[in-house]
XYZ file of C-alpha atoms in Angstrom:
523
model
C -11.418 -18.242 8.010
C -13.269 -16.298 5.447
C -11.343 -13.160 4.695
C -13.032 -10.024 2.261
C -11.518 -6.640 2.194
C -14.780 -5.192 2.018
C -16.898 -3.375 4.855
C -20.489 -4.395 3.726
C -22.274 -6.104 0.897
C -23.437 -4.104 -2.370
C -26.735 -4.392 -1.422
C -27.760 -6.787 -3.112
C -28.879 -10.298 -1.666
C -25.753 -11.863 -0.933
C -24.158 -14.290 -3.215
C -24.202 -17.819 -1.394
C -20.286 -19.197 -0.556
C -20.867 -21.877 -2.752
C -22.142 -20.399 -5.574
C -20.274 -21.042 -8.860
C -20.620 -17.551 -9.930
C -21.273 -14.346 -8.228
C -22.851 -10.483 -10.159
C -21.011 -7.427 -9.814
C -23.236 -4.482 -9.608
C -23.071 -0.541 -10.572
C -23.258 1.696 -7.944
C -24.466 4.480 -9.909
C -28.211 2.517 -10.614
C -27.713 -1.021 -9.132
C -27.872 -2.556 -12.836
C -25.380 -6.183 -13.157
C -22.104 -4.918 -15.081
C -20.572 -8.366 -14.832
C -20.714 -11.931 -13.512
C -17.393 -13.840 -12.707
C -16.453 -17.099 -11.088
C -16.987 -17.557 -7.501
C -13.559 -19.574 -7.285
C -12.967 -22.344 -4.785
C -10.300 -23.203 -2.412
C -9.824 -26.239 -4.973
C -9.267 -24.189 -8.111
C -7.595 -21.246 -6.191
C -5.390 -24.659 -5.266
C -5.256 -25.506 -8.900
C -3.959 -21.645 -9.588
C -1.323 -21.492 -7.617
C 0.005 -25.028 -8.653
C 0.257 -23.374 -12.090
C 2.145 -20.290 -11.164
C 4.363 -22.176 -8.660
C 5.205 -24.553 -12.011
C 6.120 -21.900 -14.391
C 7.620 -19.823 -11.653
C 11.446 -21.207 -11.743
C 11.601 -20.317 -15.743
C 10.368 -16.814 -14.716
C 13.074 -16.067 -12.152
C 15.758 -17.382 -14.644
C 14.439 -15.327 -17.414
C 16.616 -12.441 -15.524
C 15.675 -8.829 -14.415
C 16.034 -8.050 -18.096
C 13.773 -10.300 -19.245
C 11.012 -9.519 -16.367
C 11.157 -5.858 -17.394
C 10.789 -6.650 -21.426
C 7.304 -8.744 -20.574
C 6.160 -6.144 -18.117
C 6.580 -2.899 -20.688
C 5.087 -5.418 -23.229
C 2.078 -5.612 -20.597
C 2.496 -2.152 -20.173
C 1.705 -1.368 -23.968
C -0.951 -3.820 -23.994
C -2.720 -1.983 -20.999
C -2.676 1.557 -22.935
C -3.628 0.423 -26.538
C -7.050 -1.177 -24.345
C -7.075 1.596 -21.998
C -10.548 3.516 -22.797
C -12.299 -0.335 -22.528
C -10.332 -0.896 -19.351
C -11.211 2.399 -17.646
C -14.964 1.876 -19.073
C -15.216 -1.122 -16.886
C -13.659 0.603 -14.164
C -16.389 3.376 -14.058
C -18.903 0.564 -14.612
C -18.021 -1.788 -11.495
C -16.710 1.590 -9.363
C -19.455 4.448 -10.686
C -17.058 6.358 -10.361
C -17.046 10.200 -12.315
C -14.686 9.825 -15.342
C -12.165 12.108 -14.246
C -11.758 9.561 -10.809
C -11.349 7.095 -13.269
C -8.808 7.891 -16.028
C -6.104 8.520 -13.079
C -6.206 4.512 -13.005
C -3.655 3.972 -15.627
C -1.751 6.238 -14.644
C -0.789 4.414 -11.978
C 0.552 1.589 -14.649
C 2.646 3.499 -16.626
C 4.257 5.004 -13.082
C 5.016 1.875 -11.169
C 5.521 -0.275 -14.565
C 8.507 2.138 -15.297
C 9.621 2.901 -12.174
C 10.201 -1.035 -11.368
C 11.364 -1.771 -14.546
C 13.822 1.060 -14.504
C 15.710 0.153 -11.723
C 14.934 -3.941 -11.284
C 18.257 -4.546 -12.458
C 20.256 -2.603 -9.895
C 18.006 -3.329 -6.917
C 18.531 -7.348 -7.446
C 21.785 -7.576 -8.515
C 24.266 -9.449 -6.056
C 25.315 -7.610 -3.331
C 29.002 -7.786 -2.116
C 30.466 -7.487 1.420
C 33.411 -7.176 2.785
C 34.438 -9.416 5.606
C 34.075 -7.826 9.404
C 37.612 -8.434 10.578
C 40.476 -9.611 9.388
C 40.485 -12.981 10.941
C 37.788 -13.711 8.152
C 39.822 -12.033 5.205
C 39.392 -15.841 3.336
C 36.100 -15.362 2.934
C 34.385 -13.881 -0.279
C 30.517 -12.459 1.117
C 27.672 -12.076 -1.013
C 23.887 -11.738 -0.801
C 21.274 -13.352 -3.051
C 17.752 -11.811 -3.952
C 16.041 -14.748 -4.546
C 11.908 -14.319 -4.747
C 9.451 -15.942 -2.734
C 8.124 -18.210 -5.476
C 4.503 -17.569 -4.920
C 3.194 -14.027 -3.782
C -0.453 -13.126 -2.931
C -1.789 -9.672 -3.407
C -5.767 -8.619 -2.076
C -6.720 -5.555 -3.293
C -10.070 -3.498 -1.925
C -12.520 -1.909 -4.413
C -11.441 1.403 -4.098
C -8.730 1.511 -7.128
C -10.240 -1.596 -9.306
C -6.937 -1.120 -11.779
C -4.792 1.123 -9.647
C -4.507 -0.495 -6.597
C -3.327 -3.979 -8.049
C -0.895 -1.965 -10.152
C 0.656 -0.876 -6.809
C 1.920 -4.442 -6.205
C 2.100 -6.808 -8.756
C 4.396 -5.604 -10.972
C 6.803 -5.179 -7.953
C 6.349 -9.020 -7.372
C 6.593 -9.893 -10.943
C 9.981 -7.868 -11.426
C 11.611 -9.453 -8.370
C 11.017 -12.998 -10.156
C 7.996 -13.988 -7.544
C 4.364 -15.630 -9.782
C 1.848 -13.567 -8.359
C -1.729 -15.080 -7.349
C -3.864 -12.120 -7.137
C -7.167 -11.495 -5.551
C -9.500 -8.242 -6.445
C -12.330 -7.045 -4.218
C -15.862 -9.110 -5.281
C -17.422 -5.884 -5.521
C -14.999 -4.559 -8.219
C -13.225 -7.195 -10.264
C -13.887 -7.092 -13.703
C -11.084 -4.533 -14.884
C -8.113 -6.002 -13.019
C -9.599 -9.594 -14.330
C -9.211 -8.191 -17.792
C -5.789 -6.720 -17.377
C -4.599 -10.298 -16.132
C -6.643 -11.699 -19.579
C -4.463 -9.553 -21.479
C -1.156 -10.482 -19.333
C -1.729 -14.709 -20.279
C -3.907 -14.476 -23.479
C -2.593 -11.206 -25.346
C 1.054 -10.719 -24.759
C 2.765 -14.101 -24.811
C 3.956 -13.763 -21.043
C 4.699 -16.778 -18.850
C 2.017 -17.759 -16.962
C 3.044 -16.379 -13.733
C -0.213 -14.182 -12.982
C -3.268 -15.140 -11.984
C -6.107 -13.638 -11.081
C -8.862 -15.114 -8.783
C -12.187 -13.885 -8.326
C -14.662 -14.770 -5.639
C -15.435 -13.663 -2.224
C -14.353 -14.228 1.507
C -13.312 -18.235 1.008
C -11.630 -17.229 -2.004
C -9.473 -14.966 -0.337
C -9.176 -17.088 2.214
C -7.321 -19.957 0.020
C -5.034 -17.436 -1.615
C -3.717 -16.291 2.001
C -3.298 -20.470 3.026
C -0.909 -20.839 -0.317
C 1.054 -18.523 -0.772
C 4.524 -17.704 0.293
C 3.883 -13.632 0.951
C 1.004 -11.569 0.994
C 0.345 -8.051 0.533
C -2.898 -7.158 1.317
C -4.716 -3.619 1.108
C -7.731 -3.218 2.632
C -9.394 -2.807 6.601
C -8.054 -3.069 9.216
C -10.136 -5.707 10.671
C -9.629 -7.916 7.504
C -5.591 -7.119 7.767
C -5.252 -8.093 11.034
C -6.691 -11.739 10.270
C -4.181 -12.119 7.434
C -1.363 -10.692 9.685
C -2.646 -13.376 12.150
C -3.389 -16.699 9.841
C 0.265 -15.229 7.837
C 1.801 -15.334 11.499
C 0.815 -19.293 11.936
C 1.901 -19.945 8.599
C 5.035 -18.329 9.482
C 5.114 -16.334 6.128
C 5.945 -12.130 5.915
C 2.877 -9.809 5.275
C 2.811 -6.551 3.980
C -0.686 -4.415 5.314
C -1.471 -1.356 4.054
C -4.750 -0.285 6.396
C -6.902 1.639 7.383
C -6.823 5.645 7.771
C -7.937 8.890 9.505
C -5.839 11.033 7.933
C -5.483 14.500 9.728
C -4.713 18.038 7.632
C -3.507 20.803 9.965
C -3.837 24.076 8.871
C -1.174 26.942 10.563
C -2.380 30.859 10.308
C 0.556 31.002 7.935
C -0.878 29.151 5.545
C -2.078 30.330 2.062
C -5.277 29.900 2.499
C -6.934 29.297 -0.919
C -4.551 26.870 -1.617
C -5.484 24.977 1.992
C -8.600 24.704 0.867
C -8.469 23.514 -2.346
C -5.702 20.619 -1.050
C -8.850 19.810 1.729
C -11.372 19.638 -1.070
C -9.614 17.258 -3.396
C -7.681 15.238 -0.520
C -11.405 14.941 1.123
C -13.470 14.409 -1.866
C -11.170 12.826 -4.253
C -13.141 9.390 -5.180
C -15.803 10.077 -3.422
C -13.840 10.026 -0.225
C -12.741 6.507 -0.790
C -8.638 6.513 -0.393
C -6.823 5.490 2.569
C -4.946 8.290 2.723
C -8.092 10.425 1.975
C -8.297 13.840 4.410
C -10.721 12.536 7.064
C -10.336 15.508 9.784
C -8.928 19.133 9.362
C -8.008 21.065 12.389
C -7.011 25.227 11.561
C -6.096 27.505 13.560
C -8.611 30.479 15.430
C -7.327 33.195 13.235
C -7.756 31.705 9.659
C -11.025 29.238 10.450
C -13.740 31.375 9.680
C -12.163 32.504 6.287
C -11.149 28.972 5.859
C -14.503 27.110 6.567
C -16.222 29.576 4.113
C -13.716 28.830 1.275
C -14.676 24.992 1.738
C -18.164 25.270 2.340
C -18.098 27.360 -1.260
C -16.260 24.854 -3.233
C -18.103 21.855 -1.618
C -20.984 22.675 -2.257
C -20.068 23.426 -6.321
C -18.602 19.914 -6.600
C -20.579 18.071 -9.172
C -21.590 14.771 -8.390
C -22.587 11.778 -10.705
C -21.296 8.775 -13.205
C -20.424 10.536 -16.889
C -20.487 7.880 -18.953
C -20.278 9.861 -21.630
C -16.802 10.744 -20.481
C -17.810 14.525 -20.590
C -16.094 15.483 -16.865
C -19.324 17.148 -16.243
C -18.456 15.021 -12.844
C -16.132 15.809 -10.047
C -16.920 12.873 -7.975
C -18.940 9.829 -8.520
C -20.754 7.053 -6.897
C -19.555 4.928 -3.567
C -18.761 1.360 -3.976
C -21.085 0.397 -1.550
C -24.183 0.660 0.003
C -22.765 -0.158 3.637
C -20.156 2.608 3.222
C -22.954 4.501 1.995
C -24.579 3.859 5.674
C -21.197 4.488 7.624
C -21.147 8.197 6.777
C -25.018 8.500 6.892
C -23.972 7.377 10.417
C -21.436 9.365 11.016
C -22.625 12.519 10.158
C -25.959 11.817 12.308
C -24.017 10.929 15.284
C -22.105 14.553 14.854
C -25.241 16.316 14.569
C -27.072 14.365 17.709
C -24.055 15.598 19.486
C -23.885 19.212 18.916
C -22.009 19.476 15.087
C -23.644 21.320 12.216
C -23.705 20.597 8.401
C -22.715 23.891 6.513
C -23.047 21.882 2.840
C -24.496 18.494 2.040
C -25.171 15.721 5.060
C -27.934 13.890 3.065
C -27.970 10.651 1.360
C -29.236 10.352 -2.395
C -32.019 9.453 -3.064
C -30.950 6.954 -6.165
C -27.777 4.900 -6.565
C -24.871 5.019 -3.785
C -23.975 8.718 -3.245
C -23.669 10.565 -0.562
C -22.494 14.775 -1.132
C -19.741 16.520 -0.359
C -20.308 16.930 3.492
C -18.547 19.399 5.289
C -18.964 19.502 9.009
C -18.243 22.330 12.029
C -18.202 22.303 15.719
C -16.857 18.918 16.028
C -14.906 17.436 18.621
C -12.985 14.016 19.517
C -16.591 12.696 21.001
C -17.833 11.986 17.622
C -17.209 9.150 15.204
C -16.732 11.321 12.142
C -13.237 12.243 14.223
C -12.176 8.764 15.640
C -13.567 6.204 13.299
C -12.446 6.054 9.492
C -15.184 7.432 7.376
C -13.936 6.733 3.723
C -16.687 8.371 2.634
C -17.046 12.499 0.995
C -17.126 14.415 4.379
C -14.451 17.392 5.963
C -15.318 17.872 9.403
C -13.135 20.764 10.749
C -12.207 21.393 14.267
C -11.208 25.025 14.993
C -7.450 24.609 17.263
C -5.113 27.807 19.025
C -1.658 26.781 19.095
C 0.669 24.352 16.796
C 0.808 22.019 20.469
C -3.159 21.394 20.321
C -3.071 20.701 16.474
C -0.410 17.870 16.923
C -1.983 16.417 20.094
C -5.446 16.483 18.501
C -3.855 14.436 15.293
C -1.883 12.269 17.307
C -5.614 10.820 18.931
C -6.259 8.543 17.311
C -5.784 4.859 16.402
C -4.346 4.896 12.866
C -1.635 6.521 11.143
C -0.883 6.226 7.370
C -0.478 9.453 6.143
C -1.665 13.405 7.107
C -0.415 17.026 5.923
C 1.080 20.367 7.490
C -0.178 24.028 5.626
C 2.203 26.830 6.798
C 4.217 29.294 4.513
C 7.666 28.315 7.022
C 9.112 25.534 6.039
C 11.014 24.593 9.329
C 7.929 24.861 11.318
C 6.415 22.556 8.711
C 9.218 20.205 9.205
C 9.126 21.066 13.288
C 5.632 19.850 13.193
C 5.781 16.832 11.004
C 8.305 15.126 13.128
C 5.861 15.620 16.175
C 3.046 13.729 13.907
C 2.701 9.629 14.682
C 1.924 8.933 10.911
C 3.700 7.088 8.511
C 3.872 10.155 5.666
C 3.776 13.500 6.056
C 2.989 16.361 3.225
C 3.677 19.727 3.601
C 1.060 22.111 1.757
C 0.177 19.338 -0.045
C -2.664 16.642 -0.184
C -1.826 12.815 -1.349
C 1.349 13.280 -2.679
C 3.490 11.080 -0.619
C 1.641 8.093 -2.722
C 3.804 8.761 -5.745
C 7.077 9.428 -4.613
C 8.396 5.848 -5.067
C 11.652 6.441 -3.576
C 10.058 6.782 -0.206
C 7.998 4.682 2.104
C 4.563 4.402 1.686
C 3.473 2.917 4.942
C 1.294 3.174 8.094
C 2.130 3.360 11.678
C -0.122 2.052 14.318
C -3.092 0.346 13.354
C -2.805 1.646 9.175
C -0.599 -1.351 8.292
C 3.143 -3.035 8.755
C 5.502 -2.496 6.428
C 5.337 -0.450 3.378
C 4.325 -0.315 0.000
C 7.296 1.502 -2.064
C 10.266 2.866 -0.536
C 13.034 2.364 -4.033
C 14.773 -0.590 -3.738
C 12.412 -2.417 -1.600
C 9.235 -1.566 -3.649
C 11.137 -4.812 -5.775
C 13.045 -6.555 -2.447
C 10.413 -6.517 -0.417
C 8.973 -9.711 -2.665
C 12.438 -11.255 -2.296
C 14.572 -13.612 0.563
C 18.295 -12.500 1.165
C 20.192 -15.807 0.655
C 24.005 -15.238 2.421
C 26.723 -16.845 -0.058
C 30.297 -17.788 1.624
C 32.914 -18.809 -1.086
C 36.515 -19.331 0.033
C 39.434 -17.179 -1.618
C 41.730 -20.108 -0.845
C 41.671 -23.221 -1.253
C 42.845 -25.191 1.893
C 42.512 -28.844 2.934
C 41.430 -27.554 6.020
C 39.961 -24.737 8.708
C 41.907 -24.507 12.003
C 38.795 -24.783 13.720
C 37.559 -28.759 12.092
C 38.424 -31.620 14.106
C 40.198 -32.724 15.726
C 41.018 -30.521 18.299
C 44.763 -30.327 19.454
C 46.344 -27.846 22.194
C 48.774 -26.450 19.026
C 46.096 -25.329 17.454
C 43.830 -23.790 20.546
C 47.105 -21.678 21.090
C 46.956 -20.705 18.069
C 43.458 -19.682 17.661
C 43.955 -17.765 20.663
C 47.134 -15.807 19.763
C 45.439 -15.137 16.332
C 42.029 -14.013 17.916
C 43.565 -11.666 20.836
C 46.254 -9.858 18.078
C 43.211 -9.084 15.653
C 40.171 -8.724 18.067
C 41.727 -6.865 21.252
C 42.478 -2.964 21.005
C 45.799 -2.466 23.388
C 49.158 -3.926 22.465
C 49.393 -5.551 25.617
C 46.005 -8.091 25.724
C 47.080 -8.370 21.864
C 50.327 -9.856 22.868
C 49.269 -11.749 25.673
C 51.201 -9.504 28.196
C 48.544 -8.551 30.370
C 47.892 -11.436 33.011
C 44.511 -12.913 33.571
C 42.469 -13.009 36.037
């Protein structure tokens, strides 16, 4: 089983599965930014014996002690931020402005672990169900899964590891981790500076390679989260299933904005141009397909064509943020909205703004798309590319059905100046998050879940105390209060004690005086 959370190759001539050592190209001109090791199923092997060795010490070191080495990381990662986000935009081509939000993601998840670790894995104490066992003391034990695997896609080179790992590493877990082969080279460095720069344990590790690579990290570890496709996540989900070890699967999206007549307009367009064009398109919970309602979709599809059309594409190196959006990561994504947008257009859509491929590197414009219907792949399939088709709708009912089409569900968004209709609506949607005159947002409020329905994942990604738990076991602990020589219930068995049992069981467990005193006949 050869795994990759990619959807195509860079364009480039493949790198052979064998190969020692594979190149990681730029998007923006095709140039080699970086060549890494092409690791093996014997040295991912090699990895994880390494991290499952050091991984007892880890745990012991306490929640305390996890969250001192992670803030320590944490410092390390902003005093080399500007040469961490400069290989970011190298491997991603990305527009600097995409890029910086990277860190940001660090300093959020970093504190927001390490904040509340503590709490989340402390002990947890239960009373006993009944009074029959009032002898018993009842606790619960977070213990980690020693060795956790995270597979990360090359949308977010920095970010999206940052997600994960430092959940994992806060619970107590060693983390094997496992970036996309078309964008490794700043989450490799950010693991350099965990083991060579900040005196941590070695319980992170970072391997780099493509599908086989994966592959081996998936057949040794004791969890996986994996973001990526959800072709790709379904074969984990399946080779975790024989394993019998959890997964965690954020997926795939086609995330639906629904614009009401009562919504502010301006503002409903801006929120479609950044949730649709943000990256380049490439976010899971990107906005993939707007539907608005007759009276406001002229006035709306204007707005967008407008500001489309004035986004400014390209890869400032010079870190002027003369760029809105960048480069894809790909040239097979590249080719899936080149398809998509034909396939609308053979079948009766037009382009108002963009619908061209460029003519150097791996863009692709800001694409907005009219007359569109459920016929077309730009409305079924996930595009993850820089396109807004919008689908003109009459009444709240058609809106919700027209969302609800489709095979994935991780996140979508409700525009409407009433709040209980937004509400109203939302609970109609089958998506795991729903934002209300708002775009992405959902992604950073750790306290809730951040998790697909249908075919966009299982499980979730945050959700407060299970953004840390979720890497953990629940180990049941039964002490005794008393100390006895015996339990009425150990051999041998005598008819003194059966009564007994009895009598003891029908006074606590029955709910009328008479059963509890025996004075009801059976039968």
């Amino acid at each position: 089983m050869a795994l990759s959370t990619e959807t195509g190759t860079t364009g480039q001539s493949p790198t052979p599965s064998g190969a020692e050592f594979f190149d990681v190209h730029s998007p923006a001109d095709n140039r080699v930014v970086g060549t890494l090791p092409n690791h093996s199923p014997e040295q991912v092997a090699a990895m994880a014996a390494e991290l499952r060795a050091a991984q007892p010490a880890w745990e012991d070191l306490g929640p305390d002690g996890r969250a001192k080495t992670l803030r320590s990381w944490l410092d390390w990662v902003m005093d080399n931020e500007q040469r961490l986000l400069e290989l970011v935009q190298r491997e991603s081509g990305k527009s600097w402005g995409d890029t910086a939000i990277e860190t940001m993601v660090a300093v959020e998840v970093i504190n927001y672990v390490t904040k509340h670790g503590a709490k989340w894995l402390a002990d947890q104490d239960h009373r006993p169900h009944s009074a029959s066992q009032a002898t018993k003391r009842l606790r619960v034990h977070a213990r980690p899964y020693q060795l956790v695997g995270v597979i990360t896609p090359w949308n977010f080179p920095l970010g999206m590891p940052m997600m994960d790992v430092p959940g994992a590493l806060m619970a107590g877990a060693a983390v094997l981790s496992k970036p996309s082969e078309v964008t490794p080279l700043a989450w490799a460095e950010a693991v350099r500076g965990w083991r060579e720069e900040i005196g941590a344990p070695p319980v992170l590790a970072c391997a780099t390679g493509l599908g086989g690579t994966g592959a081996a990290v998936v057949d040794l570890v004791d969890m996986i989260q994996f973001t990526g496709s959800t072709r790709t996540g379904r074969a984990i989900g399946i080779r975790a299933a024989e394993r019998l070890i959890p997964s965690s699967l954020e997926l795939g999206g086609k995330d639906a904005m629904i614009v009401l007549a009562d919504a502010d307009i301006d503002r409903a367009v801006g929120g479609a141009i950044w949730g649709g064009l943000f990256n380049s398109g490439q976010a899971c919970i990107s906005v993939e397909r707007v539907y608005v309602q007759a009276p406001v979709y002229d006035e709306f599809v204007q707005k967008l064509t407008e500001k489309a059309a004035a986004i400014r594409q390209g890869t400032d190196t010079d870190k002027s943020y003369s760029n809105d959006i960048g480069a894809m990561a790909t040239e097979a994504q590249v080719d899936i909205v080149d398809r998509h947008v034909k396939d609308a257009v053979a079948k009766g859509a037009r382009v108002l703004t963009g619908g061209t491929r460029g003519e150097q590197g791996f863009y692709y414009p800001p694409t907005v798309l009219v007359d569109v219907d459920h016929t077309m792949d730009c409305m079924r399939e996930e595009t993850f590319g820089p396109t807004l088709p919008v689908m003109k709708v009459d009444t709240d009912e058609e809106a919700i059905r027209l969302a609800n089409d489709s095979p994935y569900g991780l996140a979508g968004s409700v525009w409407t100046a009433d709040p209980e209709r937004a509400e109203r609506v939302a609970r109609q949607l089958e998506t795991g998050g729903v934002t209300a005159n708002n775009v992405l947002a959902s992604v950073f409020q750790f306290p809730l879940p951040m998790g697909g329905w249908k075919s966009s994942g299982l499980g979730a990604r945050f959700g407060g105390p299970y953004s840390v738990r979720k890497y953990c076991r629940n180990q049941a602990f039964v002490s005794e209060r008393l100390s006895l020589k015996s339990e009425m219930n150990w051999y041998p068995y005598t008819p003194s004690k059966s009564k007994i049992m009895g009598r003891v069981i029908r006074l606590l467990g029955l709910h009328d005086w008479r059963r509890r005193l025996g004075l009801k006949a059976n039968g």
